[in-house]
XYZ file of C-alpha atoms in Angstrom:
737
model
C -54.662 -85.437 -62.899
C -51.726 -84.372 -60.875
C -53.029 -83.524 -57.604
C -53.172 -79.487 -56.155
C -49.991 -78.552 -54.002
C -51.432 -76.966 -50.587
C -49.144 -75.344 -47.765
C -50.650 -74.620 -44.373
C -48.734 -71.980 -42.270
C -49.850 -72.324 -38.158
C -49.641 -68.630 -36.871
C -49.216 -68.912 -33.553
C -46.800 -67.907 -30.414
C -47.228 -70.894 -28.369
C -47.117 -73.178 -30.985
C -43.866 -71.395 -32.333
C -42.047 -71.402 -29.036
C -42.764 -75.374 -28.187
C -45.353 -74.452 -25.447
C -48.579 -75.956 -27.309
C -49.123 -78.432 -29.473
C -50.034 -77.540 -33.444
C -53.213 -79.285 -34.179
C -55.320 -77.159 -36.370
C -52.462 -77.883 -39.168
C -52.364 -81.792 -39.003
C -55.791 -81.818 -39.397
C -56.328 -79.349 -42.577
C -53.917 -81.366 -43.579
C -55.468 -85.210 -42.774
C -59.144 -83.360 -43.911
C -57.019 -82.297 -47.724
C -55.687 -86.209 -47.895
C -58.949 -87.565 -47.402
C -61.050 -85.819 -50.150
C -61.226 -86.224 -53.240
C -63.670 -83.893 -55.107
C -65.484 -83.874 -58.906
C -64.763 -80.905 -60.975
C -66.590 -79.383 -64.345
C -63.153 -80.132 -65.860
C -64.456 -82.922 -68.869
C -61.250 -85.567 -68.724
C -59.888 -87.389 -71.952
C -63.350 -89.680 -71.838
C -65.347 -86.793 -71.426
C -65.949 -87.363 -68.088
C -66.084 -85.237 -65.357
C -62.184 -84.812 -63.568
C -61.430 -86.038 -59.897
C -59.084 -84.283 -57.592
C -56.740 -84.654 -54.852
C -54.630 -82.268 -52.302
C -51.422 -82.944 -51.498
C -49.708 -80.563 -48.727
C -46.152 -79.897 -49.835
C -45.435 -77.161 -47.068
C -45.783 -76.869 -44.187
C -44.750 -74.276 -41.166
C -45.331 -72.705 -37.781
C -44.516 -68.900 -37.386
C -45.321 -66.666 -34.333
C -48.334 -63.643 -34.394
C -45.666 -62.315 -36.514
C -46.977 -59.865 -40.017
C -43.564 -60.168 -41.636
C -42.644 -63.678 -40.580
C -46.341 -64.565 -42.124
C -46.451 -62.655 -45.247
C -42.345 -63.986 -46.639
C -43.481 -67.915 -45.652
C -46.588 -67.242 -47.990
C -44.942 -64.987 -50.478
C -42.132 -67.964 -50.562
C -44.667 -70.697 -51.866
C -47.006 -68.706 -53.698
C -44.299 -67.564 -56.154
C -44.189 -69.997 -58.829
C -41.189 -71.943 -59.209
C -39.552 -73.277 -62.879
C -42.495 -74.157 -65.009
C -44.999 -74.531 -62.083
C -46.958 -71.321 -63.499
C -47.810 -73.877 -66.507
C -48.166 -77.263 -64.979
C -49.800 -76.444 -62.445
C -46.981 -79.385 -60.434
C -45.042 -78.331 -57.753
C -41.597 -80.025 -56.662
C -42.240 -81.352 -53.187
C -38.600 -81.571 -52.832
C -37.256 -78.945 -53.216
C -36.166 -76.148 -50.964
C -39.435 -73.450 -51.412
C -41.808 -75.291 -52.317
C -44.859 -73.589 -54.610
C -48.046 -74.333 -52.993
C -51.263 -73.086 -55.846
C -53.737 -73.293 -52.322
C -51.895 -71.410 -49.314
C -53.902 -71.944 -45.683
C -53.159 -69.572 -42.730
C -54.552 -70.453 -40.012
C -54.149 -68.472 -36.784
C -54.574 -65.281 -35.729
C -57.401 -64.639 -37.139
C -59.473 -63.218 -34.343
C -60.373 -59.919 -32.075
C -56.901 -59.876 -29.809
C -54.543 -57.470 -30.982
C -51.931 -59.895 -32.029
C -54.235 -61.318 -34.229
C -52.647 -59.895 -37.240
C -52.588 -62.798 -40.170
C -54.953 -61.286 -42.202
C -53.469 -57.589 -41.521
C -49.962 -60.019 -43.253
C -51.468 -61.409 -45.818
C -53.427 -58.969 -47.871
C -51.251 -55.978 -48.817
C -50.135 -59.522 -50.758
C -53.398 -60.492 -52.615
C -53.159 -59.220 -55.940
C -57.082 -59.601 -56.086
C -59.298 -60.418 -53.340
C -61.871 -63.373 -53.829
C -64.970 -61.922 -51.035
C -67.424 -64.433 -52.042
C -64.580 -67.680 -51.266
C -64.069 -65.618 -47.299
C -68.180 -65.061 -47.622
C -68.562 -68.307 -47.605
C -67.012 -69.618 -45.179
C -68.422 -67.169 -42.545
C -71.795 -67.748 -43.573
C -71.610 -71.361 -43.659
C -69.520 -71.635 -40.012
C -72.842 -69.386 -38.824
C -74.787 -72.394 -39.323
C -73.239 -74.137 -36.964
C -71.935 -71.283 -34.441
C -72.784 -67.568 -33.642
C -69.432 -66.951 -32.749
C -68.264 -67.377 -36.199
C -69.130 -63.937 -36.824
C -66.175 -62.196 -34.638
C -63.343 -64.745 -37.148
C -62.159 -62.736 -39.884
C -60.813 -64.262 -42.379
C -60.517 -63.711 -45.413
C -59.577 -65.337 -48.898
C -57.811 -63.864 -52.324
C -54.850 -64.503 -54.910
C -51.317 -63.992 -54.572
C -48.811 -63.188 -56.930
C -51.421 -64.140 -59.683
C -50.870 -67.999 -59.231
C -51.966 -69.125 -55.445
C -55.085 -68.779 -53.695
C -54.764 -67.974 -50.047
C -57.084 -68.156 -46.783
C -56.719 -67.508 -43.775
C -58.849 -69.509 -41.455
C -59.146 -69.434 -37.630
C -56.768 -71.187 -35.503
C -58.674 -73.444 -33.474
C -58.932 -77.199 -34.946
C -62.713 -76.998 -35.296
C -62.571 -73.315 -36.374
C -60.358 -73.945 -39.161
C -61.375 -77.452 -40.382
C -65.128 -75.924 -40.646
C -64.496 -72.679 -41.931
C -62.442 -74.349 -45.467
C -64.615 -77.324 -45.397
C -67.379 -74.966 -46.237
C -65.746 -74.148 -50.491
C -63.052 -76.820 -50.610
C -66.003 -78.705 -53.293
C -65.243 -75.194 -55.015
C -61.159 -74.641 -54.657
C -60.469 -76.973 -57.229
C -62.583 -75.557 -59.897
C -61.065 -72.230 -58.395
C -57.249 -73.375 -58.893
C -58.358 -74.622 -62.169
C -59.585 -71.287 -63.177
C -56.765 -69.554 -61.878
C -54.357 -71.455 -64.286
C -56.562 -71.086 -67.206
C -54.924 -68.592 -69.296
C -56.873 -68.936 -72.264
C -60.189 -68.641 -71.024
C -62.331 -70.958 -69.267
C -65.156 -72.283 -71.088
C -63.108 -75.598 -71.906
C -64.046 -75.575 -67.768
C -67.917 -75.714 -67.888
C -68.802 -78.539 -70.126
C -71.592 -80.789 -70.027
C -71.721 -83.397 -67.999
C -74.646 -85.520 -66.146
C -71.519 -85.455 -63.250
C -73.092 -82.843 -59.879
C -71.215 -79.620 -60.749
C -69.092 -79.785 -56.688
C -69.739 -83.085 -56.382
C -67.389 -84.091 -53.208
C -66.710 -87.279 -51.494
C -65.955 -84.948 -48.502
C -67.243 -84.029 -45.166
C -69.085 -80.724 -46.062
C -72.220 -80.057 -48.356
C -71.760 -79.012 -52.276
C -71.488 -75.625 -53.502
C -72.371 -74.526 -57.187
C -71.974 -71.734 -58.964
C -75.671 -71.412 -59.033
C -77.794 -70.139 -55.704
C -75.758 -71.978 -52.395
C -76.551 -75.778 -50.690
C -77.733 -73.361 -47.783
C -80.200 -70.579 -49.817
C -81.867 -73.452 -51.536
C -82.659 -74.789 -48.690
C -82.788 -72.112 -46.249
C -86.790 -70.627 -45.746
C -87.706 -67.569 -48.068
C -88.221 -65.179 -44.698
C -90.173 -61.820 -45.778
C -89.702 -58.501 -43.760
C -91.931 -55.469 -43.617
C -90.144 -54.747 -46.891
C -90.262 -57.648 -48.581
C -86.900 -59.502 -48.568
C -85.250 -62.185 -48.879
C -82.414 -61.909 -46.773
C -79.808 -63.461 -43.807
C -81.170 -64.834 -40.333
C -78.406 -66.258 -39.387
C -77.331 -62.814 -37.432
C -80.491 -62.911 -36.172
C -80.527 -66.501 -34.094
C -81.321 -68.438 -36.560
C -80.090 -71.246 -37.901
C -80.605 -71.431 -41.233
C -78.666 -68.771 -43.273
C -79.435 -67.584 -46.780
C -76.173 -67.840 -48.831
C -74.936 -64.297 -50.645
C -73.875 -65.157 -53.800
C -72.692 -61.783 -54.740
C -68.921 -60.708 -55.523
C -68.483 -56.576 -53.654
C -68.503 -53.949 -56.369
C -65.185 -53.659 -57.981
C -64.471 -49.735 -59.116
C -64.420 -48.868 -62.570
C -66.873 -52.458 -63.540
C -70.859 -51.067 -64.927
C -73.536 -51.242 -62.795
C -74.950 -54.564 -64.830
C -71.238 -55.880 -63.180
C -72.221 -54.903 -59.324
C -73.307 -57.488 -57.044
C -77.306 -58.826 -56.329
C -76.545 -59.313 -52.996
C -74.386 -58.551 -50.298
C -71.680 -60.224 -49.845
C -71.101 -59.799 -46.484
C -72.925 -61.598 -43.701
C -75.209 -59.772 -40.823
C -73.505 -59.711 -37.935
C -75.171 -60.220 -34.373
C -75.452 -56.563 -32.879
C -73.267 -57.316 -29.831
C -70.928 -58.714 -31.988
C -70.798 -56.307 -34.152
C -70.586 -53.580 -31.319
C -67.361 -55.981 -29.567
C -65.786 -56.276 -33.163
C -66.517 -52.311 -33.231
C -64.690 -51.566 -29.387
C -61.652 -53.901 -29.881
C -60.889 -52.560 -32.726
C -60.858 -49.080 -30.847
C -59.949 -49.951 -28.302
C -55.984 -50.598 -29.184
C -55.860 -47.502 -31.144
C -53.557 -45.310 -28.713
C -54.925 -41.491 -27.931
C -51.840 -40.495 -26.408
C -52.382 -38.673 -23.151
C -52.754 -34.337 -23.611
C -50.917 -32.188 -20.518
C -53.144 -28.806 -20.109
C -53.311 -25.993 -18.242
C -56.740 -25.311 -15.493
C -57.774 -22.690 -17.578
C -58.210 -25.545 -21.033
C -59.504 -28.673 -18.797
C -63.273 -29.214 -19.866
C -66.211 -30.699 -18.523
C -66.840 -34.881 -19.599
C -62.114 -35.141 -20.206
C -60.826 -37.679 -18.421
C -58.122 -37.820 -16.199
C -55.194 -39.600 -17.663
C -52.990 -39.967 -14.363
C -53.572 -39.600 -10.617
C -53.345 -35.798 -9.773
C -51.591 -35.335 -6.749
C -52.137 -32.178 -4.246
C -48.184 -30.137 -4.151
C -49.196 -28.849 -1.475
C -51.524 -28.404 2.039
C -55.330 -26.800 2.508
C -55.349 -24.565 3.802
C -51.285 -23.904 4.275
C -51.778 -22.369 7.797
C -54.809 -22.705 10.709
C -57.416 -20.212 9.237
C -60.687 -18.854 10.725
C -64.067 -20.750 9.272
C -65.564 -17.183 10.428
C -64.894 -13.520 11.187
C -64.865 -13.183 14.730
C -61.374 -12.432 17.313
C -58.854 -14.988 17.587
C -58.398 -16.465 21.176
C -56.892 -18.019 23.882
C -59.904 -20.823 24.529
C -59.030 -20.796 28.713
C -58.839 -17.420 28.489
C -62.563 -18.037 28.300
C -65.799 -14.596 28.626
C -63.760 -11.872 30.175
C -62.468 -8.033 28.484
C -59.378 -7.849 26.512
C -56.937 -5.895 25.304
C -56.995 -6.076 21.123
C -53.908 -6.695 19.604
C -54.500 -5.643 15.991
C -56.328 -7.512 12.813
C -55.298 -10.588 10.699
C -56.980 -9.991 7.118
C -57.147 -12.903 4.619
C -54.646 -12.370 2.664
C -52.620 -9.983 4.220
C -48.982 -9.519 4.619
C -48.957 -7.921 7.594
C -49.817 -10.873 10.552
C -50.046 -10.066 13.884
C -47.044 -11.286 16.400
C -47.988 -14.088 18.477
C -50.786 -13.092 21.910
C -50.279 -13.972 25.334
C -53.111 -14.749 27.237
C -55.037 -12.037 27.802
C -54.729 -9.908 24.468
C -56.900 -10.681 21.768
C -56.486 -10.140 17.650
C -59.983 -8.967 15.068
C -59.768 -12.487 11.620
C -61.914 -11.891 9.105
C -63.043 -15.764 7.386
C -60.204 -17.185 5.892
C -57.388 -15.126 7.261
C -54.202 -16.948 9.099
C -54.546 -17.995 12.790
C -52.157 -15.938 14.766
C -49.808 -17.848 17.129
C -50.635 -18.455 21.015
C -53.878 -18.339 19.430
C -55.947 -21.651 19.203
C -59.797 -20.814 18.908
C -61.862 -18.079 17.342
C -64.879 -16.284 18.828
C -67.243 -14.993 16.952
C -67.989 -11.670 15.775
C -72.050 -12.062 17.603
C -70.569 -12.997 20.706
C -68.629 -9.390 21.863
C -68.569 -5.562 22.143
C -66.914 -3.193 22.074
C -65.867 -1.595 25.117
C -63.108 0.992 23.970
C -62.113 2.703 21.273
C -58.547 4.624 20.064
C -58.418 6.898 16.841
C -61.488 4.955 15.805
C -59.581 1.804 16.412
C -60.611 -1.362 18.886
C -58.710 -0.970 22.099
C -60.906 -3.739 24.272
C -62.703 -5.857 23.368
C -66.104 -8.050 26.137
C -66.113 -11.640 25.464
C -69.599 -12.212 26.464
C -70.372 -16.117 28.363
C -71.862 -16.930 25.124
C -69.000 -16.937 23.565
C -66.870 -19.595 25.497
C -64.767 -21.537 23.081
C -62.721 -25.456 22.803
C -59.403 -24.778 21.608
C -59.680 -25.294 17.910
C -63.307 -23.767 17.886
C -63.989 -22.123 13.960
C -60.843 -23.146 12.926
C -59.575 -24.346 10.313
C -56.201 -26.828 11.068
C -53.165 -26.908 8.011
C -53.742 -29.219 5.663
C -58.026 -30.179 6.971
C -59.136 -30.283 2.924
C -56.630 -31.317 1.450
C -53.254 -33.410 2.334
C -49.609 -32.508 0.891
C -49.607 -35.601 -0.977
C -52.740 -36.648 -0.967
C -55.363 -37.956 -4.883
C -57.521 -35.214 -5.734
C -58.820 -37.032 -8.539
C -57.632 -40.531 -9.185
C -56.587 -42.050 -12.873
C -60.247 -42.614 -15.359
C -62.133 -39.659 -12.718
C -64.679 -37.547 -15.403
C -64.242 -34.148 -14.737
C -68.181 -32.981 -14.108
C -70.056 -30.227 -14.779
C -70.878 -29.132 -11.691
C -67.329 -27.515 -11.216
C -66.317 -29.754 -8.353
C -63.598 -31.823 -9.979
C -61.606 -28.312 -11.498
C -62.489 -26.397 -8.108
C -59.909 -29.357 -6.676
C -58.046 -29.670 -9.579
C -56.894 -25.651 -8.685
C -56.653 -25.842 -5.121
C -54.044 -28.738 -5.626
C -51.222 -26.527 -6.012
C -50.712 -28.434 -9.862
C -50.322 -25.733 -13.235
C -50.565 -28.793 -15.857
C -53.056 -31.837 -15.619
C -52.335 -35.063 -18.143
C -56.016 -36.024 -19.551
C -57.333 -38.427 -22.598
C -58.688 -35.908 -25.430
C -61.984 -36.764 -27.144
C -60.713 -38.110 -30.653
C -61.038 -35.334 -33.762
C -63.594 -36.919 -35.684
C -64.139 -36.312 -39.740
C -67.965 -36.085 -40.748
C -68.661 -36.345 -44.534
C -72.202 -36.819 -46.284
C -72.369 -38.525 -49.971
C -75.013 -38.092 -52.715
C -75.238 -36.700 -55.702
C -79.055 -35.808 -54.601
C -77.698 -34.131 -51.338
C -78.215 -29.867 -50.682
C -74.956 -29.372 -48.102
C -77.366 -26.811 -45.783
C -73.725 -25.957 -44.106
C -71.574 -24.819 -46.986
C -71.358 -20.716 -46.836
C -73.519 -19.113 -47.884
C -76.657 -21.269 -46.780
C -77.519 -18.983 -43.867
C -78.901 -16.938 -46.710
C -82.311 -17.225 -47.398
C -83.070 -21.538 -48.598
C -83.515 -21.493 -52.477
C -85.925 -24.095 -53.745
C -85.265 -27.609 -53.597
C -84.078 -29.237 -57.809
C -86.217 -31.614 -58.196
C -84.694 -35.063 -56.160
C -82.436 -33.514 -54.473
C -82.905 -33.756 -50.512
C -81.109 -31.230 -47.935
C -78.352 -32.996 -45.705
C -79.602 -33.529 -42.157
C -77.190 -36.056 -41.570
C -73.951 -34.067 -41.386
C -75.681 -31.131 -38.938
C -76.799 -33.778 -36.777
C -73.706 -36.065 -36.155
C -71.639 -33.288 -35.521
C -73.718 -31.802 -32.573
C -73.612 -35.625 -31.638
C -69.713 -35.794 -31.430
C -69.267 -32.622 -30.401
C -71.469 -33.418 -27.033
C -68.693 -35.432 -26.899
C -66.209 -33.276 -25.941
C -64.773 -34.316 -30.022
C -63.393 -31.590 -32.196
C -64.959 -32.080 -35.552
C -63.528 -31.923 -38.910
C -66.723 -30.981 -41.470
C -65.269 -32.716 -44.868
C -68.764 -31.183 -46.830
C -70.563 -33.115 -49.454
C -69.048 -35.370 -51.449
C -70.335 -36.658 -55.154
C -70.702 -39.969 -55.093
C -67.274 -40.714 -57.448
C -65.104 -42.997 -56.110
C -62.176 -40.050 -56.925
C -63.867 -37.711 -55.080
C -64.780 -39.618 -52.102
C -61.502 -41.467 -52.128
C -59.695 -37.955 -52.560
C -61.976 -36.816 -49.090
C -61.618 -39.129 -46.878
C -57.968 -39.840 -47.327
C -56.836 -35.629 -47.044
C -59.233 -35.811 -43.540
C -57.687 -39.003 -42.086
C -54.750 -36.988 -42.696
C -55.323 -35.480 -39.548
C -58.108 -37.193 -37.655
C -58.103 -40.347 -35.566
C -61.609 -41.915 -37.947
C -64.552 -40.436 -39.656
C -67.845 -40.812 -39.612
C -69.990 -41.276 -43.203
C -73.386 -41.408 -44.226
C -74.915 -42.542 -47.721
C -73.571 -44.702 -50.561
C -73.402 -47.994 -47.876
C -76.210 -50.465 -49.254
C -76.214 -51.878 -52.475
C -77.010 -48.961 -55.131
C -75.157 -48.840 -58.273
C -73.949 -45.450 -56.824
C -72.860 -47.041 -53.251
C -68.919 -46.701 -53.390
C -68.019 -46.172 -49.587
C -67.319 -49.831 -48.917
C -64.976 -50.433 -52.643
C -63.660 -47.151 -52.096
C -62.482 -48.250 -48.460
C -60.741 -51.618 -49.858
C -59.813 -51.073 -52.716
C -57.820 -47.201 -52.513
C -57.694 -46.954 -49.171
C -56.375 -50.002 -47.903
C -58.246 -50.486 -45.472
C -60.338 -53.979 -43.790
C -64.167 -53.891 -43.254
C -64.847 -55.591 -40.353
C -68.495 -56.062 -40.719
C -70.777 -54.642 -43.686
C -74.032 -55.798 -41.911
C -76.051 -55.875 -38.473
C -79.033 -57.843 -37.716
C -80.799 -54.712 -36.499
C -83.159 -51.879 -37.095
C -82.811 -49.269 -38.362
C -78.858 -49.359 -39.411
C -78.750 -52.828 -41.581
C -75.428 -51.694 -44.249
C -74.117 -50.083 -40.766
C -70.136 -50.830 -41.812
C -67.687 -50.733 -39.365
C -63.782 -50.585 -40.670
C -60.079 -49.591 -39.810
C -57.682 -48.195 -42.298
C -54.083 -48.607 -41.258
C -51.258 -46.288 -40.810
C -48.809 -46.476 -43.401
C -52.160 -46.301 -46.459
C -52.382 -42.710 -45.264
C -49.820 -40.156 -46.707
C -48.494 -36.734 -43.968
C -50.047 -38.259 -41.539
C -50.010 -35.862 -38.880
C -51.512 -38.365 -36.624
C -50.073 -42.043 -35.860
C -52.195 -45.109 -35.800
C -54.780 -47.151 -36.637
C -58.193 -44.675 -38.135
C -61.192 -45.763 -38.122
C -64.590 -46.165 -40.693
C -68.102 -45.749 -39.599
C -70.488 -45.685 -42.711
C -73.391 -44.961 -41.755
C -76.641 -45.411 -43.822
C -77.555 -42.783 -45.556
C -81.175 -42.720 -44.069
C -81.281 -39.719 -40.967
C -82.881 -42.287 -38.776
C -80.454 -45.149 -39.337
C -77.653 -42.314 -39.452
C -77.907 -41.589 -36.056
C -78.809 -45.459 -34.205
C -76.197 -46.497 -35.638
C -74.245 -43.422 -34.115
C -75.582 -43.842 -30.491
C -75.530 -47.804 -31.090
C -71.304 -47.809 -32.702
C -69.643 -44.971 -33.004
C -69.781 -42.345 -29.602
C -69.130 -45.586 -27.602
C -65.885 -46.080 -29.647
C -65.490 -42.478 -28.874
C -66.583 -43.215 -24.892
C -63.662 -45.944 -25.063
C -60.604 -43.245 -26.769
C -61.851 -40.801 -25.099
C -60.758 -42.817 -21.827
C -63.882 -43.521 -20.107
C -63.286 -47.472 -20.088
C -59.309 -48.246 -19.121
C -56.431 -47.061 -20.879
C -56.313 -46.243 -25.039
C -54.095 -47.807 -26.450
C -54.354 -50.514 -23.954
C -55.250 -54.241 -24.099
C -58.770 -54.435 -25.676
C -59.248 -57.866 -22.916
C -60.358 -54.294 -20.646
C -63.454 -53.818 -22.325
C -64.057 -57.776 -24.787
C -63.211 -61.077 -23.741
C -63.929 -63.803 -26.363
C -65.957 -61.442 -28.510
C -68.302 -60.018 -26.165
C -68.317 -56.410 -24.557
C -67.827 -56.804 -20.399
C -70.891 -55.833 -18.524
C -68.686 -53.290 -16.614
C -67.479 -51.070 -20.058
C -70.768 -51.485 -20.899
C -71.909 -49.768 -18.661
C -69.914 -46.669 -19.175
C -69.565 -46.442 -22.434
C -73.042 -47.103 -23.532
C -75.688 -46.709 -20.055
C -79.072 -48.890 -20.431
C -81.916 -48.682 -17.640
C -84.842 -51.651 -17.587
C -88.274 -49.870 -17.719
C -92.011 -49.866 -18.244
C -93.133 -49.978 -21.295
C -95.895 -47.519 -22.565
C -98.787 -46.252 -24.595
C -100.128 -49.041 -27.713
C -98.457 -52.393 -28.085
C -95.879 -52.574 -31.246
C -95.550 -54.807 -33.665
C -92.578 -57.173 -33.377
C -90.071 -57.396 -36.537
C -90.275 -61.431 -37.420
C -86.632 -60.380 -38.680
C -84.574 -58.136 -36.746
C -84.148 -56.422 -33.474
C -85.641 -53.062 -33.364
C -84.094 -49.654 -31.997
C -87.187 -47.945 -31.543
C -87.033 -44.136 -30.438
C -88.416 -43.381 -26.975
C -88.918 -40.963 -24.490
C -87.074 -42.390 -20.770
C -89.151 -40.682 -17.356
C -87.711 -41.194 -13.965
C -91.104 -41.590 -12.096
C -89.355 -42.042 -8.637
C -91.129 -45.389 -7.605
C -89.879 -47.214 -5.057
C -88.541 -50.531 -6.120
C -86.031 -49.756 -8.066
C -85.435 -49.667 -12.148
C -88.135 -51.839 -12.763
C -90.791 -49.019 -11.039
C -88.991 -46.008 -11.685
C -87.891 -45.771 -15.204
C -90.807 -46.085 -18.162
C -90.331 -45.011 -21.606
C -92.399 -44.739 -24.090
C -91.941 -44.226 -28.424
C -91.585 -40.620 -29.249
C -93.307 -41.369 -32.630
C -95.367 -43.976 -34.034
C -94.272 -43.654 -37.061
C -90.747 -45.335 -36.658
C -89.369 -45.558 -40.510
C -86.188 -44.743 -41.110
C -86.643 -41.841 -43.255
C -88.673 -39.919 -40.205
C -86.678 -37.449 -38.607
C -89.424 -37.210 -35.862
C -89.356 -40.136 -34.395
C -85.463 -38.985 -32.945
C -86.832 -35.960 -31.890
C -87.231 -35.678 -27.857
C -86.120 -39.241 -27.813
C -83.127 -40.020 -25.149
C -83.725 -42.962 -25.450
C -83.127 -46.423 -27.448
C -85.935 -49.349 -27.024
C -84.571 -52.872 -27.889
C -86.892 -55.030 -29.041
C -86.596 -58.685 -29.605
C -87.228 -60.700 -33.035
C -90.209 -61.166 -33.294
C -91.934 -64.505 -33.254
C -95.099 -67.525 -33.092
C -94.675 -67.469 -28.774
C -93.614 -63.049 -28.802
C -95.875 -61.520 -31.029
C -95.720 -57.935 -29.441
C -94.729 -56.122 -26.610
C -97.292 -54.484 -24.829
C -97.971 -51.974 -22.047
C -96.811 -52.892 -19.009
C -93.036 -54.977 -20.047
C -90.337 -54.205 -18.407
C -87.444 -53.462 -21.546
C -84.125 -52.080 -22.215
C -84.110 -48.924 -23.152
C -80.203 -47.563 -24.483
C -79.572 -44.158 -23.302
C -78.767 -41.547 -25.329
C -79.454 -38.355 -23.625
C -79.941 -36.850 -20.319
C -83.283 -38.937 -18.873
C -86.727 -36.328 -17.791
C -88.013 -36.619 -14.265
C -91.285 -36.856 -13.149
């Protein structure tokens, strides 16, 4: 049997310029050349065939979507009779490959564009292969969760894989699925069905002489050997993201729109990622979404906005020497005595007092300009009237207590603010006390550059959900139909987004129909930076959010499950700008698809959505700037985290809590400052607001201002007891006393 032709494309700016040596491409070529795989296809003797690989094309290109797509498209286009024979002419000017491996450009950096380059070429996605690579690699390192691998079919003729750019990451990912790739190629080439590819044979399917673990069409090797772990709902699940080296591989595939319920996935194809990795993926994606500064008049500036550029004073404040109290402008050297009153200097009056000479004084009001010749102000309490004329003061005596020195009771020019001084620096937030607004008002500027929070759409989905915000809903509510629930998610999320300063577009409640969901989301994203949805993200036959995002909106799901309790099905995706027609907003859009249970939705909001909104609002760095300012090697910088999702160390108060054995948990709690003298650990205390912490119980979010982060339980650590120190994520203003 002819070997299977392979192309290996390395994506690297430095390697393409000769500034670095390509090591991943040659390593993949060596691994493939040394691999012989037993397949399910029988030869003429009825024995399983063995397949070999031959690398017929290699190339190195920079991190450029067009160049990546051009090479992949060329290698995947059948030449002459290749589509029928499966062969390839290695000497042809443009070789044809049945397998193309693209290594590099799959990370979280803005320059990592490999997946965005090849996914539009897919005529069919192969999510199970991508999942197998990720989950297998997660057993080796949790950092595998940060690689955005992809797998699919191009031109209905070739399988294309996108894997990490490091030598280790590339070979580890391909090694996870290498035993099944020959059979995948055979299946792709089969034009008259695949029954002949599955003969009864004594050979073990997937048997391989290559390094790496065999995989079968049934349960994966990982799933066959990993322990069954029961959570409190009695389900087997993936432990990899929770810190275990044993991972249960999901064997299902994403639900395909139009298929029946019997064809839906029986296990989630999305590996659970650690919460920290999920937040890193969110922030590194959102950091590149440019939100341009907006110029506002002072009357439109509101608390919570972040200054987009230094605000510089255009004039001195005060612009003249001004009295700080009511009294008399004097020549300080004259001292106490009786003096003729030359007139009055009033605040805001255009009629000033002519120059004072020694022996003369003038009445002066607080804030009024100091007359020329005067150099101090004596307060009115240290004087008495000696003579009047026509109802006006003619002479006034300054008592001994009114002795002043030059400059006393006077604000000199620029005393409060010097022209050219920075009033507010870029990145400062306009507070609620009023000080920043006041400073902006006196600066002499008429317009101010600020970052506006994003415009966000909010949508609930579900045939059972009754819209409590619809017109007429303010009337006396009627009885709920059997099986229905009132929508509390959307009102809560709208309120939370508005509290962050967002402009909110209410999409309403959309029924469980892919067409309706796609239409509503597409329309909302035309005028919004992103959308937050609730419901439809789990494993039900009507959970359409993920396939709609991928198949209708051409979105890229960055993660589909998070190792946390509650909110495990939380999904984050980005939708390319060119997928939204007639858009009023530039750039890619974000999609947060949150679970339908109300507590799960709100916990996920505060863990992921709120930090993303704060980042887009300018609270760390500049929106649209390099994601490296926020996320380094997949980890959120501590300085960024403190601004985007602040937390404190607190003493846990109340009954002990049993730790969940499967996932870290975030319990809803009340955070109180007790004024302790030993820092946060002594000053802060936190207790659960409700002992019943089910994800459906809205009461567990009432009065909550913190989420207590509890680790996954172990035999050595089974509970959190009163008096222990815990991390409390602040989600609202803490209580005092």
